[in-house]
Structure formats: C-alpha cells, structure tokens
Amino acid sequence: MKIEPSDLDFTGKRVLVTGAASGIGAAMARTFHGHGATMVLADRDAAGLEAMARELPDSRAITFDQADLASIQAMAEAAGPVDVLLNNAGVLWAGPFAEMPMAELDRVAVINFMGPMRVAHAVGLGMLERGAGVIVNTSSQLAFHGSAERAVYASTKAGIAQFTKSIAAEWAPRGVRVVAIAPGRTLTNINSYLLEDGEKRVEALKGIPNGRLAEAPEMARLALLLASDVLGYVVGETVISDGGYVLL
Ligand SMILES: NC(=O)c1ccc[n+]([C@@H]2O[C@H](COP(=O)([O-])OP(=O)(O)OC[C@H]3O[C@@H](n4cnc5c(N)ncnc54)[C@H](O)[C@@H]3O)[C@@H](O)[C@H]2O)c1
C-alpha cells in the first residue's frame, strides 16, 4: 500500500515545538510547517524565535525558560490546545564529571530532564482531556551508552527514554501517543565545536559507521513520520537515527 502525500499532511494541526529557535527544533518547525501545520514556536532565545516566526507565516512565537516551572506553565497556557508536542529543547555540558560545577550539574539536569517532563505534563493534560495528541520527545543516542565527558547529559537523555515508555503506557489508552527520537551527532549549535575543530571532528567521525554527521532536517523528518499516522502503531519507542553509532 502506497503512502500518500495526504498521510503526511498536518493541515489544521497545531504543532508546538520547544527549542524552535535553532538546530533540530528549527528544522522541525520548518518541516512541519512545510507539511501544512500551524506552528507554535517556543524557546528562550527571543531574537531567534522572532526570526523563525517571520520565516514561517502564521506561526506564533512564545519566549520561555525550560529551567523554570512557572515559565513552562505560562508557555503551555499561551500555546493553547496543541495536537502535536515536539518536546525538544535541551542543553549540553561537555567535560569531565569531576570538573563539572554543581551549578552546571543542576542546570543541565533541570533543563534536560525536569524540563521536558514538566512540558509534557503542562501540555499533555489538555491532550488527555480531548482524548487525542502526539508527543515526540528528543532523547539522544547517548541514552544508550555510557559516555565519558557527557555524564549528566547522557543520564538526562536516558531518563527521557524511560519517561517516554512510561507515560506512553499510561496515555496510549487515553488517545495520546508518546514516542521519542534519539539523534546521533547532528550539526547544530550544540555541536558547533565539531565544525570548528578539525581534530575533534575527525575523532567524532571514527565512531560513525556511515562516516558523516547528521543534518538537522534528517531528525525533523524522523519526528514528522513518527508524529504522523503512518507510524501510528509506534508507541513508547525511542527511535535512534545515528548513522550506526550505537552499533559500535
Ligand atoms: N545536535 C546533536 O548532536 C544532538 C544529538 C542528540 C540529541 N540532541 C538534542 O536535540 C535537542 C535540540 O538540540 P540542538 O542540537 O538542535 O541544539 P541547539 O543548541 O541548536 O538548539 C537547542 C535549542 O534549545 C533552546 N533552549 C536551551 N535551553 C533552553 C531553556 N532553558 N528554555 C528554553 N529553550 C532552551 C536553545 O535556545 C536552542 O534554540 C536537544 O534536546 C539536544 O539535547 C542533539
């Protein structure tokens, strides 16, 4: 049976993407908008958000801070009812765990772990009331590895994978489907050192069997397919797209 263009048409759907000002979130915003969705763009970067909102007609920009519960609640309220939540904003701190300042440990844990759970709660309750919705969380390939110099980051992403399974089991019977994507190394601001630093880039490529870093639109397309009814039987999975990294 053929997949028809209408199967990937999000016309009439409101899609909220966090971390929409940059990287994977910006690519998600462009991709879902290209497939007809009305976009609600959320990020702490007000200038970046405004630029995205200008680029994508009929989209709405909401500035918020995923580190702050009240800000998340205000964002969810301002967003109104959404059909799809792309729960994507996150930060990276890279370096030896022993050298990680406690304030950074807390910041990464709150933004990457508490944040997406709070966003899913704040936005998901409306979906449950309406008995319909899809949540796509952004985990990471590092959810599936121990990762030197990424201890807290990898732990938060493993937590997101477990959170995805757990609420998927609770919410699927109530009409809300929850899944996650696990991107491999993708060329965005989070990884800007890979663009600048030739040696680190060569080192990073060694771990990727297909020999290249990912582009943000590749992650956006995975999210689009997962959010569509084409993959409507996928529930609770964290789907890896990493060029084969986890195979090594
Ligand atoms: N790029 C990669 O290699 C990679 C790999 C695996 C997972 N990820 C995940 O993908 C997601 C998107 O990252 P990216 O690579 O596009 O990086 P990015 O830095 O380009 O984008 C992250 C966005 O999140 C926003 N953000 C950060 N903290 C926030 C906060 N407290 N409140 C609101 N917004 C905040 C930033 O302003 C930015 O626009 C993250 O969750 C990241 O962990 C990225």
mmCIF file of C-alpha atoms and ligand atoms in Angstrom:
data_model
loop_
_atom_site.group_PDB
_atom_site.id
_atom_site.type_symbol
_atom_site.label_atom_id
_atom_site.label_comp_id
_atom_site.label_asym_id
_atom_site.label_seq_id
_atom_site.Cartn_x
_atom_site.Cartn_y
_atom_site.Cartn_z
ATOM 1 C CA MET A 1 0.000 0.000 0.000
ATOM 2 C CA LYS A 2 1.294 3.403 -1.005
ATOM 3 C CA ILE A 3 1.988 6.225 1.440
ATOM 4 C CA GLU A 4 0.034 9.156 0.026
ATOM 5 C CA PRO A 5 1.079 12.824 0.482
ATOM 6 C CA SER A 6 -2.169 13.287 2.436
ATOM 7 C CA ASP A 7 -0.862 10.787 5.031
ATOM 8 C CA LEU A 8 1.853 13.314 5.921
ATOM 9 C CA ASP A 9 -0.383 16.374 5.736
ATOM 10 C CA PHE A 10 -0.606 18.310 9.006
ATOM 11 C CA THR A 11 -3.008 20.970 7.710
ATOM 12 C CA GLY A 12 -5.339 22.040 10.507
ATOM 13 C CA LYS A 13 -2.981 20.698 13.195
ATOM 14 C CA ARG A 14 -1.326 22.917 15.796
ATOM 15 C CA VAL A 15 2.212 21.799 16.480
ATOM 16 C CA LEU A 16 4.215 23.152 19.424
ATOM 17 C CA VAL A 17 7.993 22.822 19.178
ATOM 18 C CA THR A 18 10.330 23.749 22.017
ATOM 19 C CA GLY A 19 13.876 24.765 21.194
ATOM 20 C CA ALA A 20 12.471 26.118 17.933
ATOM 21 C CA ALA A 21 14.989 28.949 17.545
ATOM 22 C CA SER A 22 17.878 26.747 16.476
ATOM 23 C CA GLY A 23 19.143 23.408 15.216
ATOM 24 C CA ILE A 24 16.852 20.380 15.323
ATOM 25 C CA GLY A 25 13.894 22.377 16.705
ATOM 26 C CA ALA A 26 14.161 24.966 13.904
ATOM 27 C CA ALA A 27 14.349 22.147 11.353
ATOM 28 C CA MET A 28 11.273 20.537 12.929
ATOM 29 C CA ALA A 29 9.426 23.869 12.719
ATOM 30 C CA ARG A 30 10.291 24.235 9.018
ATOM 31 C CA THR A 31 9.430 20.619 8.210
ATOM 32 C CA PHE A 32 6.055 20.506 9.971
ATOM 33 C CA HIS A 33 5.194 23.973 8.600
ATOM 34 C CA GLY A 34 6.075 22.688 5.127
ATOM 35 C CA HIS A 35 3.578 19.888 5.704
ATOM 36 C CA GLY A 36 0.787 22.317 6.498
ATOM 37 C CA ALA A 37 0.933 22.589 10.306
ATOM 38 C CA THR A 38 0.222 25.779 12.217
ATOM 39 C CA MET A 39 3.348 26.225 14.297
ATOM 40 C CA VAL A 40 3.712 27.419 17.869
ATOM 41 C CA LEU A 41 7.403 28.122 18.412
ATOM 42 C CA ALA A 42 8.855 28.198 21.930
ATOM 43 C CA ASP A 43 12.397 28.953 23.065
ATOM 44 C CA ARG A 44 14.333 31.129 25.496
ATOM 45 C CA ASP A 45 16.070 32.855 22.578
ATOM 46 C CA ALA A 46 13.594 35.644 21.754
ATOM 47 C CA ALA A 47 15.544 37.035 18.788
ATOM 48 C CA GLY A 48 15.990 33.595 17.207
ATOM 49 C CA LEU A 49 12.301 32.853 17.711
ATOM 50 C CA GLU A 50 11.221 36.104 16.060
ATOM 51 C CA ALA A 51 13.370 35.273 13.042
ATOM 52 C CA MET A 52 11.732 31.841 12.793
ATOM 53 C CA ALA A 53 8.260 33.322 13.184
ATOM 54 C CA ARG A 54 8.967 35.775 10.344
ATOM 55 C CA GLU A 55 10.196 32.908 8.165
ATOM 56 C CA LEU A 56 7.149 30.702 8.815
ATOM 57 C CA PRO A 57 3.891 32.538 8.061
ATOM 58 C CA ASP A 58 1.021 32.160 10.563
ATOM 59 C CA SER A 59 3.288 30.788 13.269
ATOM 60 C CA ARG A 60 3.333 32.105 16.803
ATOM 61 C CA ALA A 61 6.415 32.691 18.997
ATOM 62 C CA ILE A 62 6.442 32.240 22.777
ATOM 63 C CA THR A 63 9.554 33.017 24.790
ATOM 64 C CA PHE A 64 10.004 30.758 27.808
ATOM 65 C CA ASP A 65 12.664 29.263 30.035
ATOM 66 C CA GLN A 66 12.567 25.476 30.355
ATOM 67 C CA ALA A 67 14.543 25.749 33.597
ATOM 68 C CA ASP A 68 11.595 27.465 35.271
ATOM 69 C CA LEU A 69 8.296 25.742 36.167
ATOM 70 C CA ALA A 70 6.189 28.934 36.159
ATOM 71 C CA SER A 71 7.586 29.874 32.759
ATOM 72 C CA ILE A 72 6.718 26.418 31.373
ATOM 73 C CA GLN A 73 3.171 26.683 32.711
ATOM 74 C CA ALA A 74 2.742 30.165 31.210
ATOM 75 C CA MET A 75 4.083 28.905 27.863
ATOM 76 C CA ALA A 76 1.672 25.944 27.828
ATOM 77 C CA GLU A 77 -1.234 28.244 28.679
ATOM 78 C CA ALA A 78 -0.262 30.712 25.951
ATOM 79 C CA ALA A 79 0.178 27.907 23.408
ATOM 80 C CA GLY A 80 -3.442 26.769 23.864
ATOM 81 C CA PRO A 81 -4.617 23.365 22.618
ATOM 82 C CA VAL A 82 -1.974 21.576 20.551
ATOM 83 C CA ASP A 83 -2.243 18.393 18.520
ATOM 84 C CA VAL A 84 1.477 17.588 18.458
ATOM 85 C CA LEU A 85 4.153 18.488 21.008
ATOM 86 C CA LEU A 86 7.764 18.306 19.845
ATOM 87 C CA ASN A 87 9.409 18.326 23.269
ATOM 88 C CA ASN A 88 12.878 19.168 22.060
ATOM 89 C CA ALA A 89 14.704 21.998 23.891
ATOM 90 C CA GLY A 90 17.895 20.951 25.632
ATOM 91 C CA VAL A 91 21.456 21.891 26.556
ATOM 92 C CA LEU A 92 24.817 20.125 26.595
ATOM 93 C CA TRP A 93 27.656 20.437 29.100
ATOM 94 C CA ALA A 94 30.725 18.516 27.997
ATOM 95 C CA GLY A 95 33.742 17.802 30.150
ATOM 96 C CA PRO A 96 34.980 15.547 32.972
ATOM 97 C CA PHE A 97 32.303 14.957 35.599
ATOM 98 C CA ALA A 98 34.781 15.688 38.421
ATOM 99 C CA GLU A 99 35.285 19.165 36.967
ATOM 100 C CA MET A 100 31.599 19.915 36.485
ATOM 101 C CA PRO A 101 30.494 22.793 38.714
ATOM 102 C CA MET A 102 27.462 21.826 40.855
ATOM 103 C CA ALA A 103 25.507 24.728 39.394
ATOM 104 C CA GLU A 104 26.048 23.295 35.898
ATOM 105 C CA LEU A 105 25.066 19.810 37.065
ATOM 106 C CA ASP A 106 21.786 21.206 38.359
ATOM 107 C CA ARG A 107 21.221 23.369 35.273
ATOM 108 C CA VAL A 108 21.639 20.504 32.783
ATOM 109 C CA ALA A 109 19.531 18.120 34.896
ATOM 110 C CA VAL A 110 16.722 20.653 35.331
ATOM 111 C CA ILE A 111 16.583 21.802 31.698
ATOM 112 C CA ASN A 112 17.031 18.378 30.049
ATOM 113 C CA PHE A 113 15.162 16.106 32.465
ATOM 114 C CA MET A 114 12.774 18.045 34.694
ATOM 115 C CA GLY A 115 12.014 20.448 31.831
ATOM 116 C CA PRO A 116 10.615 18.003 29.237
ATOM 117 C CA MET A 117 8.633 16.124 31.919
ATOM 118 C CA ARG A 118 7.103 19.404 33.083
ATOM 119 C CA VAL A 119 6.360 20.466 29.492
ATOM 120 C CA ALA A 120 4.750 17.081 28.740
ATOM 121 C CA HIS A 121 2.627 17.419 31.882
ATOM 122 C CA ALA A 122 1.593 21.020 31.223
ATOM 123 C CA VAL A 123 0.726 20.398 27.560
ATOM 124 C CA GLY A 124 -0.359 16.761 27.831
ATOM 125 C CA LEU A 125 -3.246 17.336 30.247
ATOM 126 C CA GLY A 126 -5.151 19.196 27.518
ATOM 127 C CA MET A 127 -4.475 16.336 25.099
ATOM 128 C CA LEU A 128 -5.858 13.844 27.620
ATOM 129 C CA GLU A 129 -8.984 15.962 28.083
ATOM 130 C CA ARG A 130 -9.517 15.984 24.317
ATOM 131 C CA GLY A 131 -8.536 12.312 24.049
ATOM 132 C CA ALA A 132 -6.075 12.993 21.236
ATOM 133 C CA GLY A 133 -2.483 14.068 20.695
ATOM 134 C CA VAL A 134 1.067 13.024 19.925
ATOM 135 C CA ILE A 135 4.200 13.844 21.911
ATOM 136 C CA VAL A 136 7.645 13.392 20.362
ATOM 137 C CA ASN A 137 10.382 13.794 22.958
ATOM 138 C CA THR A 138 14.011 14.408 21.993
ATOM 139 C CA SER A 139 16.340 11.926 23.665
ATOM 140 C CA SER A 140 19.817 11.110 22.257
ATOM 141 C CA GLN A 141 21.970 8.228 21.062
ATOM 142 C CA LEU A 142 23.803 8.782 24.363
ATOM 143 C CA ALA A 143 20.743 7.418 26.188
ATOM 144 C CA PHE A 144 22.039 4.019 25.086
ATOM 145 C CA HIS A 145 25.722 4.409 26.031
ATOM 146 C CA GLY A 146 27.909 5.308 28.902
ATOM 147 C CA SER A 147 29.520 8.487 27.684
ATOM 148 C CA ALA A 148 32.704 9.984 29.111
ATOM 149 C CA GLU A 149 32.540 13.779 29.375
ATOM 150 C CA ARG A 150 28.750 13.708 28.967
ATOM 151 C CA ALA A 151 27.716 12.013 32.243
ATOM 152 C CA VAL A 152 24.837 14.268 33.242
ATOM 153 C CA TYR A 153 23.682 14.902 29.685
ATOM 154 C CA ALA A 154 23.606 11.164 28.849
ATOM 155 C CA SER A 155 21.777 10.429 32.101
ATOM 156 C CA THR A 156 19.076 13.001 31.385
ATOM 157 C CA LYS A 157 18.584 11.579 27.889
ATOM 158 C CA ALA A 158 18.315 8.007 29.230
ATOM 159 C CA GLY A 159 15.742 9.394 31.661
ATOM 160 C CA ILE A 160 13.767 10.857 28.762
ATOM 161 C CA ALA A 161 13.720 7.463 27.029
ATOM 162 C CA GLN A 162 12.349 5.827 30.193
ATOM 163 C CA PHE A 163 9.871 8.667 30.714
ATOM 164 C CA THR A 164 8.699 8.191 27.115
ATOM 165 C CA LYS A 165 7.972 4.492 27.661
ATOM 166 C CA SER A 166 6.287 5.080 30.970
ATOM 167 C CA ILE A 167 3.839 7.813 30.014
ATOM 168 C CA ALA A 168 3.229 6.109 26.670
ATOM 169 C CA ALA A 169 1.859 3.136 28.607
ATOM 170 C CA GLU A 170 -0.393 5.397 30.691
ATOM 171 C CA TRP A 171 -1.579 7.691 27.937
ATOM 172 C CA ALA A 172 -1.948 5.434 24.873
ATOM 173 C CA PRO A 173 -5.273 4.038 26.155
ATOM 174 C CA ARG A 174 -6.420 7.655 26.526
ATOM 175 C CA GLY A 175 -5.648 8.593 22.906
ATOM 176 C CA VAL A 176 -2.278 10.276 23.432
ATOM 177 C CA ARG A 177 0.648 8.627 21.685
ATOM 178 C CA VAL A 178 4.142 9.277 23.113
ATOM 179 C CA VAL A 179 7.386 8.466 21.303
ATOM 180 C CA ALA A 180 10.931 9.872 21.173
ATOM 181 C CA ILE A 181 13.737 10.413 18.722
ATOM 182 C CA ALA A 182 17.349 9.657 19.605
ATOM 183 C CA PRO A 183 19.526 11.733 17.300
ATOM 184 C CA GLY A 184 23.129 10.905 16.670
ATOM 185 C CA ARG A 185 25.710 13.653 16.287
ATOM 186 C CA THR A 186 23.899 16.361 14.387
ATOM 187 C CA LEU A 187 25.424 19.589 13.097
ATOM 188 C CA THR A 188 23.789 22.243 15.277
ATOM 189 C CA ASN A 189 24.963 24.910 17.743
ATOM 190 C CA ILE A 190 25.200 22.264 20.483
ATOM 191 C CA ASN A 191 27.981 20.635 18.449
ATOM 192 C CA SER A 192 29.490 23.765 16.933
ATOM 193 C CA TYR A 193 32.945 22.653 18.080
ATOM 194 C CA LEU A 194 32.696 19.864 15.501
ATOM 195 C CA LEU A 195 32.556 22.451 12.751
ATOM 196 C CA GLU A 196 35.434 24.484 14.098
ATOM 197 C CA ASP A 197 37.790 21.832 15.439
ATOM 198 C CA GLY A 198 39.169 19.552 12.709
ATOM 199 C CA GLU A 199 40.767 17.055 15.101
ATOM 200 C CA LYS A 200 37.606 16.576 17.197
ATOM 201 C CA ARG A 201 35.560 16.258 14.042
ATOM 202 C CA VAL A 202 37.822 13.502 12.691
ATOM 203 C CA GLU A 203 37.621 11.768 16.107
ATOM 204 C CA ALA A 204 33.801 12.045 16.150
ATOM 205 C CA LEU A 205 33.523 10.595 12.653
ATOM 206 C CA LYS A 206 35.511 7.499 13.656
ATOM 207 C CA GLY A 207 32.576 6.359 15.781
ATOM 208 C CA ILE A 208 30.006 6.669 12.999
ATOM 209 C CA PRO A 209 29.860 3.704 10.599
ATOM 210 C CA ASN A 210 28.265 5.654 7.752
ATOM 211 C CA GLY A 211 31.042 8.221 8.001
ATOM 212 C CA ARG A 212 29.215 11.523 8.393
ATOM 213 C CA LEU A 213 27.486 13.738 10.899
ATOM 214 C CA ALA A 214 23.714 14.147 10.656
ATOM 215 C CA GLU A 215 21.925 17.239 9.361
ATOM 216 C CA ALA A 216 19.107 18.680 11.474
ATOM 217 C CA PRO A 217 16.404 18.138 8.784
ATOM 218 C CA GLU A 218 17.079 14.384 8.971
ATOM 219 C CA MET A 219 15.961 14.444 12.603
ATOM 220 C CA ALA A 220 12.968 16.620 11.739
ATOM 221 C CA ARG A 221 11.824 14.134 9.095
ATOM 222 C CA LEU A 222 12.056 11.299 11.626
ATOM 223 C CA ALA A 223 9.886 13.322 14.020
ATOM 224 C CA LEU A 224 7.387 14.049 11.232
ATOM 225 C CA LEU A 225 6.998 10.383 10.323
ATOM 226 C CA LEU A 226 6.678 9.385 13.976
ATOM 227 C CA ALA A 227 4.069 12.076 14.622
ATOM 228 C CA SER A 228 2.022 11.049 11.579
ATOM 229 C CA ASP A 229 -0.475 8.203 11.439
ATOM 230 C CA VAL A 230 1.908 6.474 9.012
ATOM 231 C CA LEU A 231 3.799 5.300 12.093
ATOM 232 C CA GLY A 232 0.738 5.425 14.332
ATOM 233 C CA TYR A 233 1.371 1.983 15.812
ATOM 234 C CA VAL A 234 4.743 3.047 17.262
ATOM 235 C CA VAL A 235 4.170 3.663 20.954
ATOM 236 C CA GLY A 236 6.732 4.418 23.669
ATOM 237 C CA GLU A 237 9.778 3.797 21.475
ATOM 238 C CA THR A 238 12.871 5.970 21.377
ATOM 239 C CA VAL A 239 13.883 5.686 17.740
ATOM 240 C CA ILE A 240 17.590 6.003 17.043
ATOM 241 C CA SER A 241 18.924 7.820 13.963
ATOM 242 C CA ASP A 242 22.696 7.894 14.388
ATOM 243 C CA GLY A 243 24.417 6.604 11.262
ATOM 244 C CA GLY A 244 25.113 3.353 13.105
ATOM 245 C CA TYR A 245 26.886 4.840 16.140
ATOM 246 C CA VAL A 246 25.206 2.528 18.665
ATOM 247 C CA LEU A 247 26.387 -0.496 16.682
ATOM 248 C CA LEU A 248 29.985 0.129 17.724
HETATM 249 N N1 LIG B 1 22.885 18.079 17.951
HETATM 250 C C1 LIG B 1 23.092 16.845 18.382
HETATM 251 O O1 LIG B 1 24.097 16.193 18.057
HETATM 252 C C2 LIG B 1 22.081 16.187 19.291
HETATM 253 C C3 LIG B 1 22.177 14.814 19.488
HETATM 254 C C4 LIG B 1 21.245 14.193 20.312
HETATM 255 C C5 LIG B 1 20.240 14.933 20.901
HETATM 256 N N2 LIG B 1 20.198 16.284 20.690
HETATM 257 C C6 LIG B 1 19.119 17.015 21.353
HETATM 258 O O2 LIG B 1 18.380 17.741 20.397
HETATM 259 C C7 LIG B 1 17.731 18.838 21.042
HETATM 260 C C8 LIG B 1 17.958 20.078 20.219
HETATM 261 O O3 LIG B 1 19.354 20.398 20.261
HETATM 262 P P1 LIG B 1 20.125 21.028 19.011
HETATM 263 O O4 LIG B 1 21.185 20.073 18.630
HETATM 264 O O5 LIG B 1 19.161 21.489 17.994
HETATM 265 O O6 LIG B 1 20.870 22.236 19.736
HETATM 266 P P2 LIG B 1 20.666 23.808 19.611
HETATM 267 O O7 LIG B 1 21.541 24.399 20.644
HETATM 268 O O8 LIG B 1 20.863 24.227 18.187
HETATM 269 O O9 LIG B 1 19.124 24.030 19.969
HETATM 270 C C9 LIG B 1 18.655 23.957 21.299
HETATM 271 C C10 LIG B 1 17.560 24.994 21.479
HETATM 272 O O10 LIG B 1 17.023 24.834 22.804
HETATM 273 C C11 LIG B 1 16.887 26.125 23.361
HETATM 274 N N3 LIG B 1 16.989 26.066 24.821
HETATM 275 C C12 LIG B 1 18.057 25.679 25.555
HETATM 276 N N4 LIG B 1 17.804 25.841 26.852
HETATM 277 C C13 LIG B 1 16.539 26.336 26.959
HETATM 278 C C14 LIG B 1 15.726 26.734 28.040
HETATM 279 N N5 LIG B 1 16.165 26.690 29.313
HETATM 280 N N6 LIG B 1 14.484 27.174 27.791
HETATM 281 C C15 LIG B 1 14.028 27.256 26.510
HETATM 282 N N7 LIG B 1 14.768 26.927 25.427
HETATM 283 C C16 LIG B 1 16.015 26.468 25.650
HETATM 284 C C17 LIG B 1 18.052 26.931 22.798
HETATM 285 O O11 LIG B 1 17.833 28.332 22.895
HETATM 286 C C18 LIG B 1 18.103 26.420 21.359
HETATM 287 O O12 LIG B 1 17.300 27.188 20.491
HETATM 288 C C19 LIG B 1 18.324 18.899 22.453
HETATM 289 O O13 LIG B 1 17.425 18.298 23.376
HETATM 290 C C20 LIG B 1 19.582 18.072 22.331
HETATM 291 O O14 LIG B 1 19.987 17.513 23.549
HETATM 292 C C21 LIG B 1 21.076 16.918 19.888
#
